[in-house]
mmCIF file of C-alpha atoms in Angstrom:
data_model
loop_
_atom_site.group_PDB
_atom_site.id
_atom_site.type_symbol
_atom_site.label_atom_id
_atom_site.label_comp_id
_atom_site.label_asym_id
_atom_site.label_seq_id
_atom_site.Cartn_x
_atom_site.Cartn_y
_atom_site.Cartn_z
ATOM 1 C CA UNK W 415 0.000 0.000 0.000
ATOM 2 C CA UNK W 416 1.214 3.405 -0.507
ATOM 3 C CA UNK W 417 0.344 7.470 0.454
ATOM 4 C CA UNK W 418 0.838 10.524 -0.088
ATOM 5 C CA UNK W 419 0.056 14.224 0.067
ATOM 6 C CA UNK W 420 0.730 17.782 -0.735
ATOM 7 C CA UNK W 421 0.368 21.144 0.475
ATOM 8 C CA UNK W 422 0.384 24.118 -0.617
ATOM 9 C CA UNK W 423 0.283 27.680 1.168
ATOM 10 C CA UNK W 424 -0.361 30.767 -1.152
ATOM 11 C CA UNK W 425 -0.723 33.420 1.358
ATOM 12 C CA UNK W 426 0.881 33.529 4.615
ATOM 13 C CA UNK W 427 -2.566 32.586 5.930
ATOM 14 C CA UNK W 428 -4.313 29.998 3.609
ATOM 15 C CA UNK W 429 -3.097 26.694 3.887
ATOM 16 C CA UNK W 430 -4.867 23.994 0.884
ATOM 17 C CA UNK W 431 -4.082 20.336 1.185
ATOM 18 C CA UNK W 432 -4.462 16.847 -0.498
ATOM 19 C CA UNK W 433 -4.072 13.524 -0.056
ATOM 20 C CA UNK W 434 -4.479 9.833 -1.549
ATOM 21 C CA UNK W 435 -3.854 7.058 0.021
ATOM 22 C CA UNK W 436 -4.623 2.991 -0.346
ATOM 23 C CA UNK W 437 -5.068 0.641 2.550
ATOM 24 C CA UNK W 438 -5.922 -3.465 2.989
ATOM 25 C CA UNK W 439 -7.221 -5.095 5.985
ATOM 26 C CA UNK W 440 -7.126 -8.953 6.668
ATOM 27 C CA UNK W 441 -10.455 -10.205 8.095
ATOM 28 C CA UNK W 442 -10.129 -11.058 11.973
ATOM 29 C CA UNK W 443 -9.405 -14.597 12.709
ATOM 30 C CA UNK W 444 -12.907 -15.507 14.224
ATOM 31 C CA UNK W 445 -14.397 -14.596 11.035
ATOM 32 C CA UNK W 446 -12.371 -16.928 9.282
ATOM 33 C CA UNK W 447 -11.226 -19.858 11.919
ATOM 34 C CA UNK W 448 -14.194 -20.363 14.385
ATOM 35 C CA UNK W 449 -15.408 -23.540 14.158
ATOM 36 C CA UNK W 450 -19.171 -22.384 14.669
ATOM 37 C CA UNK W 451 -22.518 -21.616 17.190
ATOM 38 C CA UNK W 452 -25.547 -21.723 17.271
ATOM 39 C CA UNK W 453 -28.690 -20.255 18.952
ATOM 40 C CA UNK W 454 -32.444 -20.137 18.186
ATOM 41 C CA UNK W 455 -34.513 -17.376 17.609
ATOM 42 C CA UNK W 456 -38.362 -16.436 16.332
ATOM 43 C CA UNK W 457 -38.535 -16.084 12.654
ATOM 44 C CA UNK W 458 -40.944 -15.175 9.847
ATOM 45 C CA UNK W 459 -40.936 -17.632 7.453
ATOM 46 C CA UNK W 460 -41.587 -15.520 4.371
ATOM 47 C CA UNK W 461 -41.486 -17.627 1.475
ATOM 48 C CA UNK W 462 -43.785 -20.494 3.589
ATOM 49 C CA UNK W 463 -46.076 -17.394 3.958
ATOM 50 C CA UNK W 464 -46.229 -16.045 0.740
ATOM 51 C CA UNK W 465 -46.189 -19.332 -1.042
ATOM 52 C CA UNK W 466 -48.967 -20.931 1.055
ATOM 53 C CA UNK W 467 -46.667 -24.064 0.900
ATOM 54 C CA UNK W 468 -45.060 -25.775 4.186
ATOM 55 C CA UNK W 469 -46.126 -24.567 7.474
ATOM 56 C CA UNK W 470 -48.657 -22.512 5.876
ATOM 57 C CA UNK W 471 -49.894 -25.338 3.349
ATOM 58 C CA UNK W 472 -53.725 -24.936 4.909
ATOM 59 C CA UNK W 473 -53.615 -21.353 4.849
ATOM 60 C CA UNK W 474 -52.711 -20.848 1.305
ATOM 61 C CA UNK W 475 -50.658 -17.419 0.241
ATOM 62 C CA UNK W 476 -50.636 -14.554 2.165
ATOM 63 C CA UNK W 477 -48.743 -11.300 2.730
ATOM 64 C CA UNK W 478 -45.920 -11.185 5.433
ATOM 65 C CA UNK W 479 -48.162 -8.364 7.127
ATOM 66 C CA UNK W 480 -50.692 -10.635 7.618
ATOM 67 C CA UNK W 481 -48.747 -13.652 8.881
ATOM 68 C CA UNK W 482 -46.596 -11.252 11.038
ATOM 69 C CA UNK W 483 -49.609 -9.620 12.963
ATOM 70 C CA UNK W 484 -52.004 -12.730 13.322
ATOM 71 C CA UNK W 485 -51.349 -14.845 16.810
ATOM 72 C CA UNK W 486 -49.903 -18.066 16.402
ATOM 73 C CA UNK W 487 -49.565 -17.766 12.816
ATOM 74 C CA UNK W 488 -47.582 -21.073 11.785
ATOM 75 C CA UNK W 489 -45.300 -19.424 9.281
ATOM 76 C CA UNK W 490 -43.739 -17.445 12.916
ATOM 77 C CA UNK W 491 -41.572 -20.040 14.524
ATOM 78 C CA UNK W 492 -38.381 -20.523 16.107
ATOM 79 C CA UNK W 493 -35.062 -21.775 13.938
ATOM 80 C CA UNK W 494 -31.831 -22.121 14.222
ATOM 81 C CA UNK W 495 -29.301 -20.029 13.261
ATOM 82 C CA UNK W 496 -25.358 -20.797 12.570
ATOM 83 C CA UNK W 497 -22.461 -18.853 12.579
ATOM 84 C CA UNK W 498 -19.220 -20.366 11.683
ATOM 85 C CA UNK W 499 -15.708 -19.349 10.253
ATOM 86 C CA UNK W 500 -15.639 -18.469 6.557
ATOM 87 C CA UNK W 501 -12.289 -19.524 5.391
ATOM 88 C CA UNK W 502 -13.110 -18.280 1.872
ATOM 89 C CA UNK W 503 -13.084 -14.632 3.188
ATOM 90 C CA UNK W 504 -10.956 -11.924 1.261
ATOM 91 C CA UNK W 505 -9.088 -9.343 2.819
ATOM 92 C CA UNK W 506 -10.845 -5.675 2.611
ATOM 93 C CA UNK W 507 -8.852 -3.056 0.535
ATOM 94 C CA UNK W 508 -9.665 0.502 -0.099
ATOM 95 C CA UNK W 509 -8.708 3.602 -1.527
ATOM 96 C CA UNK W 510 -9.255 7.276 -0.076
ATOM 97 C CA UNK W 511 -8.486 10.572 -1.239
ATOM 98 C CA UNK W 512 -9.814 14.276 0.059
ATOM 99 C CA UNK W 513 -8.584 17.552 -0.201
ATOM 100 C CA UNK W 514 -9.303 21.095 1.277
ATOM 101 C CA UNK W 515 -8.296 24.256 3.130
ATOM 102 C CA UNK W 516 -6.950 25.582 6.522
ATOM 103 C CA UNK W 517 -7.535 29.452 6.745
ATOM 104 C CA UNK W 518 -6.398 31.467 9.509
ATOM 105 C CA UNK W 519 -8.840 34.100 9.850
ATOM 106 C CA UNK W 520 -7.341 36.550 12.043
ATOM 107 C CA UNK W 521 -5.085 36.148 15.470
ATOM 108 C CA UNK W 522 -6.649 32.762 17.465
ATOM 109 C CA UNK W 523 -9.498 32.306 14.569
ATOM 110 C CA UNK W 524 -9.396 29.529 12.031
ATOM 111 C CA UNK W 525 -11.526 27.603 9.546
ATOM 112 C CA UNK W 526 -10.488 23.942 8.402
ATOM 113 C CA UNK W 527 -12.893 22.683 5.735
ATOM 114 C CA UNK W 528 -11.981 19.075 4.070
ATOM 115 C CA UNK W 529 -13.553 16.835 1.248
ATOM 116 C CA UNK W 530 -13.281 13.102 1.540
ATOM 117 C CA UNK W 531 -14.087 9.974 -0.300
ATOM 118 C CA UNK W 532 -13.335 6.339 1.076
ATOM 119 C CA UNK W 533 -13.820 3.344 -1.438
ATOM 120 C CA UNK W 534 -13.455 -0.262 0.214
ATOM 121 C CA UNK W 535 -13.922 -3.388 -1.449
ATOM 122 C CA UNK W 536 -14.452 -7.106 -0.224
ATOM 123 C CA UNK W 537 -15.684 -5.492 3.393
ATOM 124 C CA UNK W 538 -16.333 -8.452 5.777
ATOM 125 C CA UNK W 539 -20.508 -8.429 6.698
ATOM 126 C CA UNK W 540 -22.885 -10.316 8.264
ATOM 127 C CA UNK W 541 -26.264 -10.654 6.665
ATOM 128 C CA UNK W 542 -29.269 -10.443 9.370
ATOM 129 C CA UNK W 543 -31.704 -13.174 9.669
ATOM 130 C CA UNK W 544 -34.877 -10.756 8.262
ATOM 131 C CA UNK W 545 -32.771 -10.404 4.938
ATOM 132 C CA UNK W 546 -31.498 -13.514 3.989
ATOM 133 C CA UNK W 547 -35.380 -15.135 4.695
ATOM 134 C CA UNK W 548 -37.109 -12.056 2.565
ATOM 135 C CA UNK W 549 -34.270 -12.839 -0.202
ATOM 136 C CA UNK W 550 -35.170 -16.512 -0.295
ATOM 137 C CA UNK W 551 -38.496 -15.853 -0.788
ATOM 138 C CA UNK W 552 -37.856 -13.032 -3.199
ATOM 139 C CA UNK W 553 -35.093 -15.696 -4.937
ATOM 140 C CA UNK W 554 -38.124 -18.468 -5.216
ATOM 141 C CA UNK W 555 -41.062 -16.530 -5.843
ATOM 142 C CA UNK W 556 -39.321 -13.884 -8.583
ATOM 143 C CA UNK W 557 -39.983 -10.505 -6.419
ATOM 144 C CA UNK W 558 -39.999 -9.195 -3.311
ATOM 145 C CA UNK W 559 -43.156 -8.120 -1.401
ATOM 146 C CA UNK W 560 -42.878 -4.347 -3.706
ATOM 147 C CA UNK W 561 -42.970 -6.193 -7.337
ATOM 148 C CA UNK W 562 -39.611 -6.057 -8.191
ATOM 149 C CA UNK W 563 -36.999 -8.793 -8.863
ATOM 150 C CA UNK W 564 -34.232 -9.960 -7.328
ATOM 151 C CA UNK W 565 -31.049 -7.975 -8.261
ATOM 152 C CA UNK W 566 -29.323 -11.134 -10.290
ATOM 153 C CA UNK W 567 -28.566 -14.699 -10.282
ATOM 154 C CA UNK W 568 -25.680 -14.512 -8.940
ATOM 155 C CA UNK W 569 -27.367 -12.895 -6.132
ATOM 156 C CA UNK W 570 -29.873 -16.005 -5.425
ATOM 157 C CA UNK W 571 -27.046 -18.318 -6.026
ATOM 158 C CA UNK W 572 -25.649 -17.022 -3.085
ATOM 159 C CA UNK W 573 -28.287 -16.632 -0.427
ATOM 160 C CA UNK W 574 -30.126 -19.734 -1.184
ATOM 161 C CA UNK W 575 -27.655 -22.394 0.048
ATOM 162 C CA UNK W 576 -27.953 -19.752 3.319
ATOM 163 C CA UNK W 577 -31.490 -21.612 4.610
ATOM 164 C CA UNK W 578 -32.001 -25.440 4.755
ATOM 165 C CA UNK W 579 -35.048 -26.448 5.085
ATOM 166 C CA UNK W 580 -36.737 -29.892 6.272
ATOM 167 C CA UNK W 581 -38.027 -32.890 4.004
ATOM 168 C CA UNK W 582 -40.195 -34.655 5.516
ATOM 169 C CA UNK W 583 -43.129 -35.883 3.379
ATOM 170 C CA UNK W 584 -46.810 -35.971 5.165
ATOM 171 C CA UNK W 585 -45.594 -34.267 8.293
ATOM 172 C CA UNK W 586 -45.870 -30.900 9.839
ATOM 173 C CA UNK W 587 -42.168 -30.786 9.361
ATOM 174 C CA UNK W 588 -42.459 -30.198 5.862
ATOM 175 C CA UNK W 589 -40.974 -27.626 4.281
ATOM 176 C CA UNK W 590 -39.873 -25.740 7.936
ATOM 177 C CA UNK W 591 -36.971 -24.075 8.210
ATOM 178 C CA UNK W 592 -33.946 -26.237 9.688
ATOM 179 C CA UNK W 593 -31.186 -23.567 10.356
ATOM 180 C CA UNK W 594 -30.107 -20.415 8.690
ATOM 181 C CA UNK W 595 -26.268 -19.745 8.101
ATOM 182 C CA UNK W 596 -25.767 -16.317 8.818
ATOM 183 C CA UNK W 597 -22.085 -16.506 7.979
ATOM 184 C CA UNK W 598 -19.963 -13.326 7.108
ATOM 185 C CA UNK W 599 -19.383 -12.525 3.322
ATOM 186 C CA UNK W 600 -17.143 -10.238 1.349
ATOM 187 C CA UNK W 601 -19.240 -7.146 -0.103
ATOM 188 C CA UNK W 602 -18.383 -6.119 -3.412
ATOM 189 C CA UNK W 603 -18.398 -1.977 -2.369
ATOM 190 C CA UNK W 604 -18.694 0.894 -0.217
ATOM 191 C CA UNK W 605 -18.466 4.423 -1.593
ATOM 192 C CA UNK W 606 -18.679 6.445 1.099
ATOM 193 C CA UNK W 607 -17.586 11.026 0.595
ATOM 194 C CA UNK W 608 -18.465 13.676 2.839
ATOM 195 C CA UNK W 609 -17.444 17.141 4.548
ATOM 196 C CA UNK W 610 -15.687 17.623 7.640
ATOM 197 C CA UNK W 611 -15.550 21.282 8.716
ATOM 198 C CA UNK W 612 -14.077 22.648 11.948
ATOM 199 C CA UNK W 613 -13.893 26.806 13.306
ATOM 200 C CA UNK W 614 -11.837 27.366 16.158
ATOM 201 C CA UNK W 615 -11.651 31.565 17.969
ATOM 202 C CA UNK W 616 -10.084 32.362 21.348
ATOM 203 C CA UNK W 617 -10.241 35.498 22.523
ATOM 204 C CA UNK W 618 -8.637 37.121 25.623
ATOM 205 C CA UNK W 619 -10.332 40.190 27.692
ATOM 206 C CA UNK W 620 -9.617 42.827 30.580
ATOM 207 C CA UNK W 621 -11.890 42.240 32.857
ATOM 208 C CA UNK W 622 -14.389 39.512 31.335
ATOM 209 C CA UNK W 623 -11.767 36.664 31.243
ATOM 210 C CA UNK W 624 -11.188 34.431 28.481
ATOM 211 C CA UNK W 625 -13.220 32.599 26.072
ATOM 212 C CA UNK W 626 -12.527 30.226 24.033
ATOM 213 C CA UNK W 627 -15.341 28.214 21.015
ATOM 214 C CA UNK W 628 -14.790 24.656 18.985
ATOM 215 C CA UNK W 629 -17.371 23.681 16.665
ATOM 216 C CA UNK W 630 -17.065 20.365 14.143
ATOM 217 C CA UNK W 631 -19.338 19.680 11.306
ATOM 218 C CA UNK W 632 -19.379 16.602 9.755
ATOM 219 C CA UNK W 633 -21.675 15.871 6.098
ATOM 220 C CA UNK W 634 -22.210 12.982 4.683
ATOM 221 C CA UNK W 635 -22.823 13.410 0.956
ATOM 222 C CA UNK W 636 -22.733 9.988 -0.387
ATOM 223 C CA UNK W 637 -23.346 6.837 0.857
ATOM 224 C CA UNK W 638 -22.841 3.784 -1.524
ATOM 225 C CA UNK W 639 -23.462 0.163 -1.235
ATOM 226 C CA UNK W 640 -23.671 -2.885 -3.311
ATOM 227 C CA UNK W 641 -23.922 -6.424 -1.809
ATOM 228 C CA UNK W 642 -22.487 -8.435 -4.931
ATOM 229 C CA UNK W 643 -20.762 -7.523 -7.706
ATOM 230 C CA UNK W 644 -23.461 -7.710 -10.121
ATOM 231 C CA UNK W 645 -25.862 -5.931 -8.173
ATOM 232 C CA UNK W 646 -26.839 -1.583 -8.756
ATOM 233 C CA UNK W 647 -24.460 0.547 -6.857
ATOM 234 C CA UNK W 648 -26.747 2.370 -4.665
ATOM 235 C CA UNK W 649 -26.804 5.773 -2.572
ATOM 236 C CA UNK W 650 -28.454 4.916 0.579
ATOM 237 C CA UNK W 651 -28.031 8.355 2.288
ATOM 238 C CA UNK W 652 -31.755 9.318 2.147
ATOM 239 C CA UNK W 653 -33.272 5.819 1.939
ATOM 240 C CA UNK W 654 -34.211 3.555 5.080
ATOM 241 C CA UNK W 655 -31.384 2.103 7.318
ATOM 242 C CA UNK W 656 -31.693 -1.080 5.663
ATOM 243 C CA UNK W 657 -28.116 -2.088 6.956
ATOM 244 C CA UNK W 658 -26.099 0.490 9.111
ATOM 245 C CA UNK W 659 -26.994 3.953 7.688
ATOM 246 C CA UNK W 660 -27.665 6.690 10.729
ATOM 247 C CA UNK W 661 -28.140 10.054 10.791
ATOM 248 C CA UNK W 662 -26.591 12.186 7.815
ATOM 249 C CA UNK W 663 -25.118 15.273 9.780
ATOM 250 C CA UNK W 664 -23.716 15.500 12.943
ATOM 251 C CA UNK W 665 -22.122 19.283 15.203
ATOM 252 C CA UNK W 666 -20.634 19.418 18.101
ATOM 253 C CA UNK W 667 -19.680 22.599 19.311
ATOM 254 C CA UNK W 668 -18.527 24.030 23.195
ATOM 255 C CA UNK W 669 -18.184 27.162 24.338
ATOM 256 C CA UNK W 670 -15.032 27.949 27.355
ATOM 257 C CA UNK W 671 -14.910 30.697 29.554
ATOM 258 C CA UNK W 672 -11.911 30.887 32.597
ATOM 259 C CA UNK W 673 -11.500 33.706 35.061
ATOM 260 C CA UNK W 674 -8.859 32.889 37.767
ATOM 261 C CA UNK W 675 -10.581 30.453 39.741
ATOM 262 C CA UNK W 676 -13.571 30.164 37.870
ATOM 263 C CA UNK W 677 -14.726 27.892 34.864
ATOM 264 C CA UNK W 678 -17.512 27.148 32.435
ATOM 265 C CA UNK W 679 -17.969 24.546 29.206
ATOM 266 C CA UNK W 680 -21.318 24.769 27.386
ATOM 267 C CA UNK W 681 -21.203 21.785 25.017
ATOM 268 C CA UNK W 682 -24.161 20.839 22.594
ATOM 269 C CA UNK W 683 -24.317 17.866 20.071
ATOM 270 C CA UNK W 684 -26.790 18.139 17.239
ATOM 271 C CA UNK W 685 -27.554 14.822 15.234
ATOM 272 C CA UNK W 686 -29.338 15.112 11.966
ATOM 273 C CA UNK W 687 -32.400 13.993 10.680
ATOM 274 C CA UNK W 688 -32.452 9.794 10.768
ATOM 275 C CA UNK W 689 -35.279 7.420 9.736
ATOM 276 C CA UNK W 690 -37.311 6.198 12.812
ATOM 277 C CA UNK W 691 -37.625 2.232 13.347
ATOM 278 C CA UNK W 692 -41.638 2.243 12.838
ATOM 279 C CA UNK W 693 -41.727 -0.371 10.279
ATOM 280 C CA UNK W 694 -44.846 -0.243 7.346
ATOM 281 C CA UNK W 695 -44.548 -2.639 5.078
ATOM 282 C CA UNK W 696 -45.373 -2.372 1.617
ATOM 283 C CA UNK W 697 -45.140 0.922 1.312
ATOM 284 C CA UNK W 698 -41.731 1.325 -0.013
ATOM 285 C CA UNK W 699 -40.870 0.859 -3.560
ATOM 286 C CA UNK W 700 -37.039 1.241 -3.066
ATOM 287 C CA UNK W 701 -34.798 -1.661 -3.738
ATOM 288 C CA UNK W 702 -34.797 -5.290 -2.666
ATOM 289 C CA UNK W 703 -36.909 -4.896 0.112
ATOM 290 C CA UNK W 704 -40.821 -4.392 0.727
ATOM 291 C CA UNK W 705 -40.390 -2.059 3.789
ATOM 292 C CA UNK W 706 -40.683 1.183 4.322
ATOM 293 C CA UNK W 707 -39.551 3.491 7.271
ATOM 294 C CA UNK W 708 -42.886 5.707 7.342
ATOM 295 C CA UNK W 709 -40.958 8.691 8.210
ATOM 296 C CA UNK W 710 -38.169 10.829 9.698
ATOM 297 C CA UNK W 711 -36.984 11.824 12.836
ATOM 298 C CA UNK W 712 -36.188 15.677 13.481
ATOM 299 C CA UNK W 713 -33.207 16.210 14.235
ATOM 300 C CA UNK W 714 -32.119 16.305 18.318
ATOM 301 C CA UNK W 715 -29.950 17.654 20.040
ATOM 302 C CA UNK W 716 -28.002 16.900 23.522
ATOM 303 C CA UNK W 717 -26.440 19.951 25.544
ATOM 304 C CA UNK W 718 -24.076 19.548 28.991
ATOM 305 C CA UNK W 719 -22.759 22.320 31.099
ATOM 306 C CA UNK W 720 -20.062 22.595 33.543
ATOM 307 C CA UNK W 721 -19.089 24.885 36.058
ATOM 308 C CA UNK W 722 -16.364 24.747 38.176
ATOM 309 C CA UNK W 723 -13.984 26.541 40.812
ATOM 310 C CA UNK W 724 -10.479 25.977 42.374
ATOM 311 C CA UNK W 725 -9.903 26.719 46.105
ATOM 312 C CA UNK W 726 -6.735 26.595 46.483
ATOM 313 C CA UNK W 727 -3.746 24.244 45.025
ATOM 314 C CA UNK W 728 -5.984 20.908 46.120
ATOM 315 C CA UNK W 729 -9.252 21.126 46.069
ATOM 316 C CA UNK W 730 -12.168 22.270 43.342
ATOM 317 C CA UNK W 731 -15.329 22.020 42.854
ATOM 318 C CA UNK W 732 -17.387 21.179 39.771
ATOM 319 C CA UNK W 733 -21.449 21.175 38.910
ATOM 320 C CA UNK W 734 -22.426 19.787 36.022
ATOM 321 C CA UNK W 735 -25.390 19.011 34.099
ATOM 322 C CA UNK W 736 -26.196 16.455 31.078
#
């Protein structure tokens, strides 16, 4: 792997800056070596339920709403999952590059604003239990619960042999769910770019004392994600967390202010607007997946304050509030 950078200062106070660098990172050993465990856990069987075949042979085909919200619905049951070592696991490499500006405003003011993008490929990840059983059924039945089709073949191919299923002929058994290997896989890419911004000011006076204010800004403009390497490259930075997506902003500023014995730190986060968890399904037509996130979440903020004062070389007291 290799990196570099340059910089550049055209005026005594404007610094600009780039860089490009390339990285690799070997999966850990558990993901590759451990020999395997298991646990059980409730489970919506969708393709039984949508099929009106196994446990749900005497119910005929429904929609996972249905079987979801109806008590004792046979297509809800408890299954095994496994998760073992995948020795086939490739390590993660990337590439990253950004570029922007330091400016020193006046005396103890500054503005740093940088541009990044990150690119990894063959990311070790874990698909959930929820996706692999609505891509089964989406894999058998030729859509998932919006209408649309599985990405590709190679894309079935792979999550099928992920759910083993029971054969036994004239029995309840039939067609149930045996175990589901949640094992880890390599992702074909991440393409993630963004802002970071930060503004820094001290300022000294007579008979006030001093005062001092940080603030960070972070952006995220993109964020990228394809399962397998045949599948659309997506930007999932205004859909529903499907995966691991959170807010798409975050500041986090303080304010400082010392006179001889005396302190104070005002400091405020502010996370930007997420998707809430209240789960409607059907009403999403985004890709491979029939649910929807019905809306989102203001964004919040989270403040704490200190105050504090020295008596003496020893002792001080602090208040604070979160």
């Amino acid at each position: 792997t290799y990196n570099f950078g340059i910089e550049w200062r055209p005026l005594d106070n404007l610094l600009l800056r780039g860089a490009y660098a390339t990285s690799f990172k070997a999966p850990d050993m558990q993901l590759v070596y451990a020999e395997g465990a298991a646990s059980f856990s409730t489970i919506l069987d969708e393709y039984s339920c949508r099929s009106g075949t196994g446990p749900a042979a005497a119910l005929g085909p429904r929609d996972r709403t249905a079987c979801s919200t109806q008590p004792g619905d046979p297509t809800v049951y408890q299954a095994r999952t496994s998760l073992s070592g995948n020795p086939g696991l490739k390590e993660e490499e990337g590439t990253s590059w950004g570029y922007g500006f330091v400016w020193d405003i006046v005396d103890n003011m500054s503005l740093s604003v940088d541009y990044y993008r990150i690119e990894l490929k063959d990311a070790a990840s874990q698909l959930g239990n929820d996706f692999i059983l609505r891509a089964e059924a989406a894999c058998r039945l030729g859509t998932w619960t919006n209408n649309r089709p599985p990405p590709s073949a190679e894309f079935c191919a792979s999550v099928l042999p992920l759910v083993t299923r029971q054969v036994a002929p004239g029995t309840a058994l039939d067609g149930r769910i045996e175990s589901i290997n949640s094992a880890y896989i390599n992702t074909a890419l991440q393409d993630t770019s963004g802002i970071d911004a930060t503004y820094r000011y001290r300022w000294n006076t007579d008979n006030l004392g001093s005062f001092r204010i940080d603030l960070n800004y972070s952006l995220v403009l993109t964020n990228k994600y394809k399962e397998f390497a045949e599948d659309e490259l997506i930007d999932y930075r205004d859909l529903p967390p499907f995966w691991f997506y959170p807010e798409r902003s975050r500041m986090r500023g303080s304010i400082s202010w010392n006179k001889g014995d005396w302190d104070a730190t005002l400091f405020g986060t502010r996370f930007g607007s997420a998707w809430s968890a209240a789960e409607v399904d059907g009403c999403y037509t985004g890709v491979n997946s029939g649910v929807c996130y019905s809306r989102r979440l203001a964004p919040w903020m989270v403040y704490n304050l200190t105050v504090g004062k020295r008596f003496g070389s020893n002792v001080r007291a602090q208040f604070d509030i979160v």
